PDB file of C-alpha atoms in Angstrom:
ATOM      1  CA  UNK A   1      56.400  64.333 -32.897  1.00 73.00           C
ATOM      2  CA  UNK A   2      59.477  66.110 -31.434  1.00 82.00           C
ATOM      3  CA  UNK A   3      58.268  69.144 -33.375  1.00 88.00           C
ATOM      4  CA  UNK A   4      55.085  69.294 -31.356  1.00 94.00           C
ATOM      5  CA  UNK A   5      56.837  68.826 -27.995  1.00 96.00           C
ATOM      6  CA  UNK A   6      59.375  71.532 -28.848  1.00 96.00           C
ATOM      7  CA  UNK A   7      56.556  73.805 -29.983  1.00 97.00           C
ATOM      8  CA  UNK A   8      54.659  73.235 -26.745  1.00 97.00           C
ATOM      9  CA  UNK A   9      57.748  73.668 -24.520  1.00 98.00           C
ATOM     10  CA  UNK A  10      58.861  76.757 -26.446  1.00 98.00           C
ATOM     11  CA  UNK A  11      55.373  78.199 -26.173  1.00 98.00           C
ATOM     12  CA  UNK A  12      55.365  77.599 -22.417  1.00 98.00           C
ATOM     13  CA  UNK A  13      58.671  79.491 -22.139  1.00 98.00           C
ATOM     14  CA  UNK A  14      57.097  82.413 -24.029  1.00 98.00           C
ATOM     15  CA  UNK A  15      54.173  82.326 -21.582  1.00 98.00           C
ATOM     16  CA  UNK A  16      56.617  82.199 -18.663  1.00 98.00           C
ATOM     17  CA  UNK A  17      58.417  85.242 -20.030  1.00 98.00           C
ATOM     18  CA  UNK A  18      55.116  87.139 -20.172  1.00 97.00           C
ATOM     19  CA  UNK A  19      54.280  86.062 -16.606  1.00 98.00           C
ATOM     20  CA  UNK A  20      57.709  87.177 -15.321  1.00 97.00           C
ATOM     21  CA  UNK A  21      57.328  90.595 -16.944  1.00 97.00           C
ATOM     22  CA  UNK A  22      53.815  91.282 -15.669  1.00 97.00           C
ATOM     23  CA  UNK A  23      54.483  90.052 -12.123  1.00 97.00           C
ATOM     24  CA  UNK A  24      57.820  91.891 -11.825  1.00 97.00           C
ATOM     25  CA  UNK A  25      57.148  95.128 -13.700  1.00 95.00           C
ATOM     26  CA  UNK A  26      53.365  95.169 -14.265  1.00 95.00           C
ATOM     27  CA  UNK A  27      53.756  95.415 -18.037  1.00 95.00           C
ATOM     28  CA  UNK A  28      52.489  93.476 -21.067  1.00 95.00           C
ATOM     29  CA  UNK A  29      55.186  91.490 -22.898  1.00 94.00           C
ATOM     30  CA  UNK A  30      54.096  92.868 -26.260  1.00 94.00           C
ATOM     31  CA  UNK A  31      57.061  93.210 -28.589  1.00 95.00           C
ATOM     32  CA  UNK A  32      55.526  95.860 -30.855  1.00 94.00           C
ATOM     33  CA  UNK A  33      54.643  97.955 -27.794  1.00 93.00           C
ATOM     34  CA  UNK A  34      58.135  97.596 -26.313  1.00 94.00           C
ATOM     35  CA  UNK A  35      59.831  98.338 -29.659  1.00 94.00           C
ATOM     36  CA  UNK A  36      57.492 101.285 -30.270  1.00 92.00           C
ATOM     37  CA  UNK A  37      58.233 102.789 -26.849  1.00 92.00           C
ATOM     38  CA  UNK A  38      61.960 102.342 -27.562  1.00 92.00           C
ATOM     39  CA  UNK A  39      61.616 104.287 -30.833  1.00 92.00           C
ATOM     40  CA  UNK A  40      59.777 107.055 -28.968  1.00 90.00           C
ATOM     41  CA  UNK A  41      62.400 107.095 -26.218  1.00 90.00           C
ATOM     42  CA  UNK A  42      59.936 106.041 -23.490  1.00 87.00           C
ATOM     43  CA  UNK A  43      60.915 103.384 -20.879  1.00 84.00           C
ATOM     44  CA  UNK A  44      64.302 103.256 -22.562  1.00 91.00           C
ATOM     45  CA  UNK A  45      66.395 101.157 -20.168  1.00 93.00           C
ATOM     46  CA  UNK A  46      63.841  98.421 -19.464  1.00 93.00           C
ATOM     47  CA  UNK A  47      62.806  98.204 -23.126  1.00 94.00           C
ATOM     48  CA  UNK A  48      66.393  98.009 -24.341  1.00 96.00           C
ATOM     49  CA  UNK A  49      67.140  95.323 -21.738  1.00 97.00           C
ATOM     50  CA  UNK A  50      64.176  93.262 -22.989  1.00 97.00           C
ATOM     51  CA  UNK A  51      65.223  93.533 -26.649  1.00 97.00           C
ATOM     52  CA  UNK A  52      68.872  92.690 -25.864  1.00 97.00           C
ATOM     53  CA  UNK A  53      67.620  89.677 -23.912  1.00 98.00           C
ATOM     54  CA  UNK A  54      65.392  88.686 -26.827  1.00 97.00           C
ATOM     55  CA  UNK A  55      68.382  88.603 -29.192  1.00 97.00           C
ATOM     56  CA  UNK A  56      70.358  86.600 -26.595  1.00 98.00           C
ATOM     57  CA  UNK A  57      67.681  83.873 -26.753  1.00 98.00           C
ATOM     58  CA  UNK A  58      68.897  82.279 -30.012  1.00 98.00           C
ATOM     59  CA  UNK A  59      72.517  82.502 -28.791  1.00 98.00           C
ATOM     60  CA  UNK A  60      71.568  80.676 -25.578  1.00 98.00           C
ATOM     61  CA  UNK A  61      69.712  78.102 -27.701  1.00 98.00           C
ATOM     62  CA  UNK A  62      72.912  77.611 -29.738  1.00 97.00           C
ATOM     63  CA  UNK A  63      74.928  77.067 -26.531  1.00 97.00           C
ATOM     64  CA  UNK A  64      72.408  74.575 -25.115  1.00 97.00           C
ATOM     65  CA  UNK A  65      71.576  72.574 -28.261  1.00 96.00           C
ATOM     66  CA  UNK A  66      74.754  72.973 -30.322  1.00 96.00           C
ATOM     67  CA  UNK A  67      72.918  74.411 -33.334  1.00 96.00           C
ATOM     68  CA  UNK A  68      71.338  77.659 -34.429  1.00 96.00           C
ATOM     69  CA  UNK A  69      67.551  77.700 -34.717  1.00 96.00           C
ATOM     70  CA  UNK A  70      66.415  77.103 -38.286  1.00 95.00           C
ATOM     71  CA  UNK A  71      65.577  80.265 -40.243  1.00 95.00           C
ATOM     72  CA  UNK A  72      64.481  79.879 -43.864  1.00 94.00           C
ATOM     73  CA  UNK A  73      63.841  83.346 -45.286  1.00 94.00           C
ATOM     74  CA  UNK A  74      63.333  83.278 -49.021  1.00 92.00           C
ATOM     75  CA  UNK A  75      61.287  86.461 -49.554  1.00 95.00           C
ATOM     76  CA  UNK A  76      62.631  88.897 -52.140  1.00 97.00           C
ATOM     77  CA  UNK A  77      63.717  92.316 -50.915  1.00 97.00           C
ATOM     78  CA  UNK A  78      60.618  94.233 -52.099  1.00 98.00           C
ATOM     79  CA  UNK A  79      58.429  91.719 -50.203  1.00 98.00           C
ATOM     80  CA  UNK A  80      60.647  92.109 -47.105  1.00 98.00           C
ATOM     81  CA  UNK A  81      60.376  95.908 -47.228  1.00 98.00           C
ATOM     82  CA  UNK A  82      56.617  96.066 -47.860  1.00 98.00           C
ATOM     83  CA  UNK A  83      55.885  93.242 -45.386  1.00 98.00           C
ATOM     84  CA  UNK A  84      58.098  94.803 -42.704  1.00 98.00           C
ATOM     85  CA  UNK A  85      56.474  98.210 -43.171  1.00 98.00           C
ATOM     86  CA  UNK A  86      52.947  96.749 -42.904  1.00 98.00           C
ATOM     87  CA  UNK A  87      53.918  94.744 -39.791  1.00 98.00           C
ATOM     88  CA  UNK A  88      55.303  97.886 -38.117  1.00 98.00           C
ATOM     89  CA  UNK A  89      52.481 100.209 -39.189  1.00 98.00           C
ATOM     90  CA  UNK A  90      49.697  97.710 -38.439  1.00 98.00           C
ATOM     91  CA  UNK A  91      51.009  96.662 -35.033  1.00 98.00           C
ATOM     92  CA  UNK A  92      51.195 100.318 -33.904  1.00 97.00           C
ATOM     93  CA  UNK A  93      47.755 101.101 -35.295  1.00 97.00           C
ATOM     94  CA  UNK A  94      46.180  97.960 -33.820  1.00 97.00           C
ATOM     95  CA  UNK A  95      48.002  98.422 -30.464  1.00 95.00           C
ATOM     96  CA  UNK A  96      49.690  95.033 -30.559  1.00 96.00           C
ATOM     97  CA  UNK A  97      50.972  91.997 -32.423  1.00 95.00           C
ATOM     98  CA  UNK A  98      51.169  88.233 -31.970  1.00 96.00           C
ATOM     99  CA  UNK A  99      52.765  88.566 -28.510  1.00 96.00           C
ATOM    100  CA  UNK A 100      50.759  91.417 -26.993  1.00 96.00           C
ATOM    101  CA  UNK A 101      47.327  90.463 -28.344  1.00 97.00           C
ATOM    102  CA  UNK A 102      48.031  86.809 -29.159  1.00 97.00           C
ATOM    103  CA  UNK A 103      49.683  85.694 -25.918  1.00 97.00           C
ATOM    104  CA  UNK A 104      49.069  88.235 -23.152  1.00 97.00           C
ATOM    105  CA  UNK A 105      45.727  89.543 -24.433  1.00 97.00           C
ATOM    106  CA  UNK A 106      44.199  86.099 -24.939  1.00 97.00           C
ATOM    107  CA  UNK A 107      45.531  85.021 -21.522  1.00 97.00           C
ATOM    108  CA  UNK A 108      43.710  88.002 -19.959  1.00 96.00           C
ATOM    109  CA  UNK A 109      40.581  87.246 -22.039  1.00 96.00           C
ATOM    110  CA  UNK A 110      40.681  90.787 -23.417  1.00 96.00           C
ATOM    111  CA  UNK A 111      37.824  91.418 -25.857  1.00 96.00           C
ATOM    112  CA  UNK A 112      40.028  93.713 -27.958  1.00 97.00           C
ATOM    113  CA  UNK A 113      42.745  91.050 -28.223  1.00 97.00           C
ATOM    114  CA  UNK A 114      40.310  88.293 -29.225  1.00 97.00           C
ATOM    115  CA  UNK A 115      39.050  90.509 -32.073  1.00 98.00           C
ATOM    116  CA  UNK A 116      42.622  91.508 -33.030  1.00 98.00           C
ATOM    117  CA  UNK A 117      43.850  87.885 -33.166  1.00 98.00           C
ATOM    118  CA  UNK A 118      40.851  86.741 -35.221  1.00 98.00           C
ATOM    119  CA  UNK A 119      41.454  89.654 -37.612  1.00 98.00           C
ATOM    120  CA  UNK A 120      45.209  89.241 -38.170  1.00 98.00           C
ATOM    121  CA  UNK A 121      44.951  85.428 -38.389  1.00 98.00           C
ATOM    122  CA  UNK A 122      42.325  85.840 -41.121  1.00 98.00           C
ATOM    123  CA  UNK A 123      44.272  88.379 -43.192  1.00 98.00           C
ATOM    124  CA  UNK A 124      47.540  86.441 -42.747  1.00 98.00           C
ATOM    125  CA  UNK A 125      45.927  83.184 -43.910  1.00 97.00           C
ATOM    126  CA  UNK A 126      44.338  84.962 -46.893  1.00 98.00           C
ATOM    127  CA  UNK A 127      47.671  86.609 -47.782  1.00 98.00           C
ATOM    128  CA  UNK A 128      49.547  83.289 -47.779  1.00 97.00           C
ATOM    129  CA  UNK A 129      46.749  81.720 -49.826  1.00 96.00           C
ATOM    130  CA  UNK A 130      46.711  84.493 -52.437  1.00 97.00           C
ATOM    131  CA  UNK A 131      50.527  84.586 -52.703  1.00 96.00           C
ATOM    132  CA  UNK A 132      50.470  80.803 -53.204  1.00 93.00           C
ATOM    133  CA  UNK A 133      48.236  81.177 -56.250  1.00 91.00           C
ATOM    134  CA  UNK A 134      50.794  83.424 -57.960  1.00 87.00           C
ATOM    135  CA  UNK A 135      53.888  81.546 -56.795  1.00 77.00           C
TER     136      UNK A 135
ATOM    137  CA  UNK B   1      69.319 104.755 -10.128  1.00 58.00           C
ATOM    138  CA  UNK B   2      66.753 103.539  -7.610  1.00 72.00           C
ATOM    139  CA  UNK B   3      66.644  99.904  -6.527  1.00 78.00           C
ATOM    140  CA  UNK B   4      63.207  99.416  -8.090  1.00 78.00           C
ATOM    141  CA  UNK B   5      64.418 100.703 -11.431  1.00 88.00           C
ATOM    142  CA  UNK B   6      67.424  98.380 -11.336  1.00 94.00           C
ATOM    143  CA  UNK B   7      65.226  95.345 -10.537  1.00 94.00           C
ATOM    144  CA  UNK B   8      62.862  96.316 -13.366  1.00 94.00           C
ATOM    145  CA  UNK B   9      65.737  96.344 -15.846  1.00 96.00           C
ATOM    146  CA  UNK B  10      67.068  92.977 -14.670  1.00 97.00           C
ATOM    147  CA  UNK B  11      63.558  91.457 -14.789  1.00 97.00           C
ATOM    148  CA  UNK B  12      63.025  92.839 -18.327  1.00 97.00           C
ATOM    149  CA  UNK B  13      66.348  91.355 -19.450  1.00 98.00           C
ATOM    150  CA  UNK B  14      65.446  87.959 -17.951  1.00 98.00           C
ATOM    151  CA  UNK B  15      61.982  88.070 -19.529  1.00 98.00           C
ATOM    152  CA  UNK B  16      63.561  88.893 -22.917  1.00 98.00           C
ATOM    153  CA  UNK B  17      66.038  86.004 -22.704  1.00 98.00           C
ATOM    154  CA  UNK B  18      63.287  83.509 -21.797  1.00 98.00           C
ATOM    155  CA  UNK B  19      61.128  84.871 -24.636  1.00 98.00           C
ATOM    156  CA  UNK B  20      63.960  84.557 -27.169  1.00 98.00           C
ATOM    157  CA  UNK B  21      64.811  81.040 -26.002  1.00 98.00           C
ATOM    158  CA  UNK B  22      61.140  80.060 -26.264  1.00 98.00           C
ATOM    159  CA  UNK B  23      60.916  81.453 -29.806  1.00 98.00           C
ATOM    160  CA  UNK B  24      64.069  79.514 -30.790  1.00 98.00           C
ATOM    161  CA  UNK B  25      62.885  76.205 -29.303  1.00 97.00           C
ATOM    162  CA  UNK B  26      59.341  76.487 -30.637  1.00 97.00           C
ATOM    163  CA  UNK B  27      60.218  77.007 -34.315  1.00 95.00           C
ATOM    164  CA  UNK B  28      58.589  80.472 -34.389  1.00 96.00           C
ATOM    165  CA  UNK B  29      61.873  81.979 -35.644  1.00 97.00           C
ATOM    166  CA  UNK B  30      61.505  80.158 -38.948  1.00 97.00           C
ATOM    167  CA  UNK B  31      59.395  82.201 -41.404  1.00 97.00           C
ATOM    168  CA  UNK B  32      58.966  79.138 -43.651  1.00 96.00           C
ATOM    169  CA  UNK B  33      57.334  77.242 -40.792  1.00 95.00           C
ATOM    170  CA  UNK B  34      55.159  80.197 -39.776  1.00 97.00           C
ATOM    171  CA  UNK B  35      53.878  80.494 -43.324  1.00 96.00           C
ATOM    172  CA  UNK B  36      53.318  76.730 -43.338  1.00 95.00           C
ATOM    173  CA  UNK B  37      51.073  77.188 -40.298  1.00 96.00           C
ATOM    174  CA  UNK B  38      49.137  79.950 -42.049  1.00 97.00           C
ATOM    175  CA  UNK B  39      48.801  77.860 -45.220  1.00 96.00           C
ATOM    176  CA  UNK B  40      45.658  76.003 -44.100  1.00 94.00           C
ATOM    177  CA  UNK B  41      44.359  75.472 -47.645  1.00 91.00           C
ATOM    178  CA  UNK B  42      47.410  73.551 -48.874  1.00 90.00           C
ATOM    179  CA  UNK B  43      50.246  71.990 -46.857  1.00 86.00           C
ATOM    180  CA  UNK B  44      49.201  72.857 -43.300  1.00 91.00           C
ATOM    181  CA  UNK B  45      51.790  72.555 -40.514  1.00 91.00           C
ATOM    182  CA  UNK B  46      49.803  72.693 -37.252  1.00 93.00           C
ATOM    183  CA  UNK B  47      52.794  72.772 -34.844  1.00 92.00           C
ATOM    184  CA  UNK B  48      52.547  76.506 -34.142  1.00 94.00           C
ATOM    185  CA  UNK B  49      49.102  76.020 -32.605  1.00 95.00           C
ATOM    186  CA  UNK B  50      50.976  74.229 -29.799  1.00 97.00           C
ATOM    187  CA  UNK B  51      53.211  77.300 -29.349  1.00 97.00           C
ATOM    188  CA  UNK B  52      50.212  79.579 -28.925  1.00 97.00           C
ATOM    189  CA  UNK B  53      48.385  77.070 -26.700  1.00 97.00           C
ATOM    190  CA  UNK B  54      51.384  76.577 -24.386  1.00 98.00           C
ATOM    191  CA  UNK B  55      52.123  80.294 -24.236  1.00 98.00           C
ATOM    192  CA  UNK B  56      48.543  81.361 -23.463  1.00 98.00           C
ATOM    193  CA  UNK B  57      48.130  78.631 -20.803  1.00 98.00           C
ATOM    194  CA  UNK B  58      51.229  79.693 -18.843  1.00 98.00           C
ATOM    195  CA  UNK B  59      50.613  83.435 -19.361  1.00 98.00           C
ATOM    196  CA  UNK B  60      47.070  82.928 -18.038  1.00 98.00           C
ATOM    197  CA  UNK B  61      48.487  81.614 -14.748  1.00 98.00           C
ATOM    198  CA  UNK B  62      50.569  84.809 -14.563  1.00 97.00           C
ATOM    199  CA  UNK B  63      47.472  86.907 -15.280  1.00 96.00           C
ATOM    200  CA  UNK B  64      45.481  85.186 -12.508  1.00 97.00           C
ATOM    201  CA  UNK B  65      48.289  85.678  -9.972  1.00 97.00           C
ATOM    202  CA  UNK B  66      48.718  89.323 -11.082  1.00 96.00           C
ATOM    203  CA  UNK B  67      45.017  89.978 -10.507  1.00 95.00           C
ATOM    204  CA  UNK B  68      45.430  88.950  -6.850  1.00 96.00           C
ATOM    205  CA  UNK B  69      48.392  91.289  -6.265  1.00 96.00           C
ATOM    206  CA  UNK B  70      47.928  94.920  -5.284  1.00 95.00           C
ATOM    207  CA  UNK B  71      51.009  95.919  -7.268  1.00 96.00           C
ATOM    208  CA  UNK B  72      53.802  94.202  -9.225  1.00 96.00           C
ATOM    209  CA  UNK B  73      56.998  93.221  -7.388  1.00 95.00           C
ATOM    210  CA  UNK B  74      59.178  96.087  -8.642  1.00 94.00           C
ATOM    211  CA  UNK B  75      56.739  98.838  -9.588  1.00 93.00           C
ATOM    212  CA  UNK B  76      54.117 101.007  -7.912  1.00 93.00           C
ATOM    213  CA  UNK B  77      51.233  99.830 -10.091  1.00 94.00           C
ATOM    214  CA  UNK B  78      50.234  97.642 -13.026  1.00 95.00           C
ATOM    215  CA  UNK B  79      50.463  99.252 -16.483  1.00 93.00           C
ATOM    216  CA  UNK B  80      47.862  97.111 -18.244  1.00 92.00           C
ATOM    217  CA  UNK B  81      45.557  98.393 -21.003  1.00 90.00           C
ATOM    218  CA  UNK B  82      42.238  99.396 -19.439  1.00 86.00           C
ATOM    219  CA  UNK B  83      40.124  99.957 -22.542  1.00 87.00           C
ATOM    220  CA  UNK B  84      37.871  97.238 -23.929  1.00 88.00           C
ATOM    221  CA  UNK B  85      36.490  99.270 -26.836  1.00 94.00           C
ATOM    222  CA  UNK B  86      36.672  97.470 -30.164  1.00 96.00           C
ATOM    223  CA  UNK B  87      37.065 100.232 -32.750  1.00 96.00           C
ATOM    224  CA  UNK B  88      37.951 100.605 -36.418  1.00 96.00           C
ATOM    225  CA  UNK B  89      41.558 101.473 -35.553  1.00 96.00           C
ATOM    226  CA  UNK B  90      42.039  98.119 -33.770  1.00 97.00           C
ATOM    227  CA  UNK B  91      40.505  96.128 -36.620  1.00 98.00           C
ATOM    228  CA  UNK B  92      42.185  98.017 -39.484  1.00 98.00           C
ATOM    229  CA  UNK B  93      45.578  97.921 -37.734  1.00 98.00           C
ATOM    230  CA  UNK B  94      45.315  94.200 -37.007  1.00 98.00           C
ATOM    231  CA  UNK B  95      44.248  93.514 -40.604  1.00 98.00           C
ATOM    232  CA  UNK B  96      47.268  95.442 -41.960  1.00 98.00           C
ATOM    233  CA  UNK B  97      49.576  93.660 -39.513  1.00 98.00           C
ATOM    234  CA  UNK B  98      48.245  90.271 -40.653  1.00 98.00           C
ATOM    235  CA  UNK B  99      48.936  91.029 -44.323  1.00 98.00           C
ATOM    236  CA  UNK B 100      52.588  91.888 -43.582  1.00 98.00           C
ATOM    237  CA  UNK B 101      52.935  88.849 -41.308  1.00 98.00           C
ATOM    238  CA  UNK B 102      51.552  86.563 -44.023  1.00 98.00           C
ATOM    239  CA  UNK B 103      53.776  88.061 -46.735  1.00 98.00           C
ATOM    240  CA  UNK B 104      57.061  87.337 -44.971  1.00 98.00           C
ATOM    241  CA  UNK B 105      56.276  85.029 -42.041  1.00 98.00           C
ATOM    242  CA  UNK B 106      57.930  87.343 -39.522  1.00 98.00           C
ATOM    243  CA  UNK B 107      56.288  89.258 -36.672  1.00 97.00           C
ATOM    244  CA  UNK B 108      58.119  91.708 -34.364  1.00 97.00           C
ATOM    245  CA  UNK B 109      59.353  89.216 -31.710  1.00 97.00           C
ATOM    246  CA  UNK B 110      60.952  86.659 -34.044  1.00 97.00           C
ATOM    247  CA  UNK B 111      62.271  89.454 -36.284  1.00 98.00           C
ATOM    248  CA  UNK B 112      64.157  91.137 -33.424  1.00 97.00           C
ATOM    249  CA  UNK B 113      65.330  87.832 -31.892  1.00 98.00           C
ATOM    250  CA  UNK B 114      66.696  86.497 -35.180  1.00 96.00           C
ATOM    251  CA  UNK B 115      68.860  89.598 -35.618  1.00 97.00           C
ATOM    252  CA  UNK B 116      71.312  87.507 -33.555  1.00 96.00           C
ATOM    253  CA  UNK B 117      71.770  85.224 -36.582  1.00 96.00           C
ATOM    254  CA  UNK B 118      73.088  88.135 -38.642  1.00 95.00           C
ATOM    255  CA  UNK B 119      71.056  87.562 -41.822  1.00 96.00           C
ATOM    256  CA  UNK B 120      70.879  90.681 -44.061  1.00 97.00           C
ATOM    257  CA  UNK B 121      67.222  89.900 -44.938  1.00 97.00           C
ATOM    258  CA  UNK B 122      66.230  90.138 -41.267  1.00 97.00           C
ATOM    259  CA  UNK B 123      67.971  93.508 -40.862  1.00 98.00           C
ATOM    260  CA  UNK B 124      66.110  94.816 -43.911  1.00 98.00           C
ATOM    261  CA  UNK B 125      62.784  93.578 -42.502  1.00 98.00           C
ATOM    262  CA  UNK B 126      63.436  95.151 -39.066  1.00 98.00           C
ATOM    263  CA  UNK B 127      64.445  98.487 -40.637  1.00 98.00           C
ATOM    264  CA  UNK B 128      61.216  98.508 -42.682  1.00 98.00           C
ATOM    265  CA  UNK B 129      59.236  97.536 -39.559  1.00 98.00           C
ATOM    266  CA  UNK B 130      60.714 100.433 -37.566  1.00 97.00           C
ATOM    267  CA  UNK B 131      59.913 102.757 -40.489  1.00 98.00           C
ATOM    268  CA  UNK B 132      56.303 101.526 -40.419  1.00 98.00           C
ATOM    269  CA  UNK B 133      56.030 102.105 -36.652  1.00 97.00           C
ATOM    270  CA  UNK B 134      57.480 105.594 -36.948  1.00 96.00           C
ATOM    271  CA  UNK B 135      55.230 106.382 -39.921  1.00 97.00           C
ATOM    272  CA  UNK B 136      52.127 105.487 -37.909  1.00 97.00           C
ATOM    273  CA  UNK B 137      53.256 107.518 -34.888  1.00 94.00           C
ATOM    274  CA  UNK B 138      53.934 110.564 -37.112  1.00 95.00           C
ATOM    275  CA  UNK B 139      50.531 110.182 -38.734  1.00 95.00           C
ATOM    276  CA  UNK B 140      48.851 110.072 -35.316  1.00 91.00           C
ATOM    277  CA  UNK B 141      50.658 113.240 -34.202  1.00 89.00           C
ATOM    278  CA  UNK B 142      49.596 114.994 -37.402  1.00 92.00           C
ATOM    279  CA  UNK B 143      45.997 113.832 -37.024  1.00 90.00           C
ATOM    280  CA  UNK B 144      45.675 114.907 -33.399  1.00 89.00           C
ATOM    281  CA  UNK B 145      47.142 118.298 -34.368  1.00 89.00           C
ATOM    282  CA  UNK B 146      44.492 118.634 -37.105  1.00 88.00           C
ATOM    283  CA  UNK B 147      41.736 117.755 -34.643  1.00 84.00           C
ATOM    284  CA  UNK B 148      42.936 120.283 -32.068  1.00 78.00           C
ATOM    285  CA  UNK B 149      43.321 123.239 -34.415  1.00 66.00           C
ATOM    286  CA  UNK B 150      40.879 122.899 -37.313  1.00 57.00           C
ATOM    287  CA  UNK B 151      41.106 126.587 -38.214  1.00 55.00           C
ATOM    288  CA  UNK B 152      44.915 126.592 -38.407  1.00 52.00           C
ATOM    289  CA  UNK B 153      44.750 123.561 -40.656  1.00 47.00           C
ATOM    290  CA  UNK B 154      42.475 125.363 -43.044  1.00 47.00           C
ATOM    291  CA  UNK B 155      39.338 123.399 -42.257  1.00 47.00           C
ATOM    292  CA  UNK B 156      35.983 125.159 -42.154  1.00 45.00           C
ATOM    293  CA  UNK B 157      34.211 124.463 -38.881  1.00 41.00           C
TER     294      UNK B 157
END
């Protein structure tokens, strides 16, 4: 039960973060977009500030709760490399990821984002299913 | 540095911290749990639906307020995507993204936030992710160059 409350409260914080960014700077809180602009050297200071803040989040969580957030990462290194590459390539090609399309896009009822979320949810679910067969 | 620029940087930092805290509290940082959410055919863990629901609900309030403002607080105008065209690029890109997300259980936000935990696996994933982003951008540059100068590229028009 605590799981669900924490999930809901954490989700609301993510939504709040998106609201703060759009109301203050007029931009979408899409991580792939922000990271991509950083790599291209566009909007450098604001993007770097966001990413530094992002990495401070778990540290703040540690200070408030006394423990690090749980991270169980068991993937082998070839899976990490291929998966990471596909996540980077696909999020640039599809103009967004779980945050940009999934949170901000759905909140704005963007047609593109609704299609994007339906598409990546489907392929992600299929991927986990297929990998489970061979595990 | 102008005042507006300074406020934008502070607001971006604050937004990042809140985002990272939200990811930590919600369980989104844990790839095992994310994959559990995606595993609908076997041992489904529905908790991440609450993350998305809570996030979209609050972000929607922000979107409604933004629509009533002429401009954001610290910028001259809104920089929101204007296009609503659903094309092959959007669908193919999202499909590729989903495969990578399903393989590892990490998407860009949680991957960057969990760098703070110092796990070598996360650094490897982020390096590969940056390589993927750069690879796509290079490909786009090459493609637009081909489109602009078909004769130079050896294509018969």
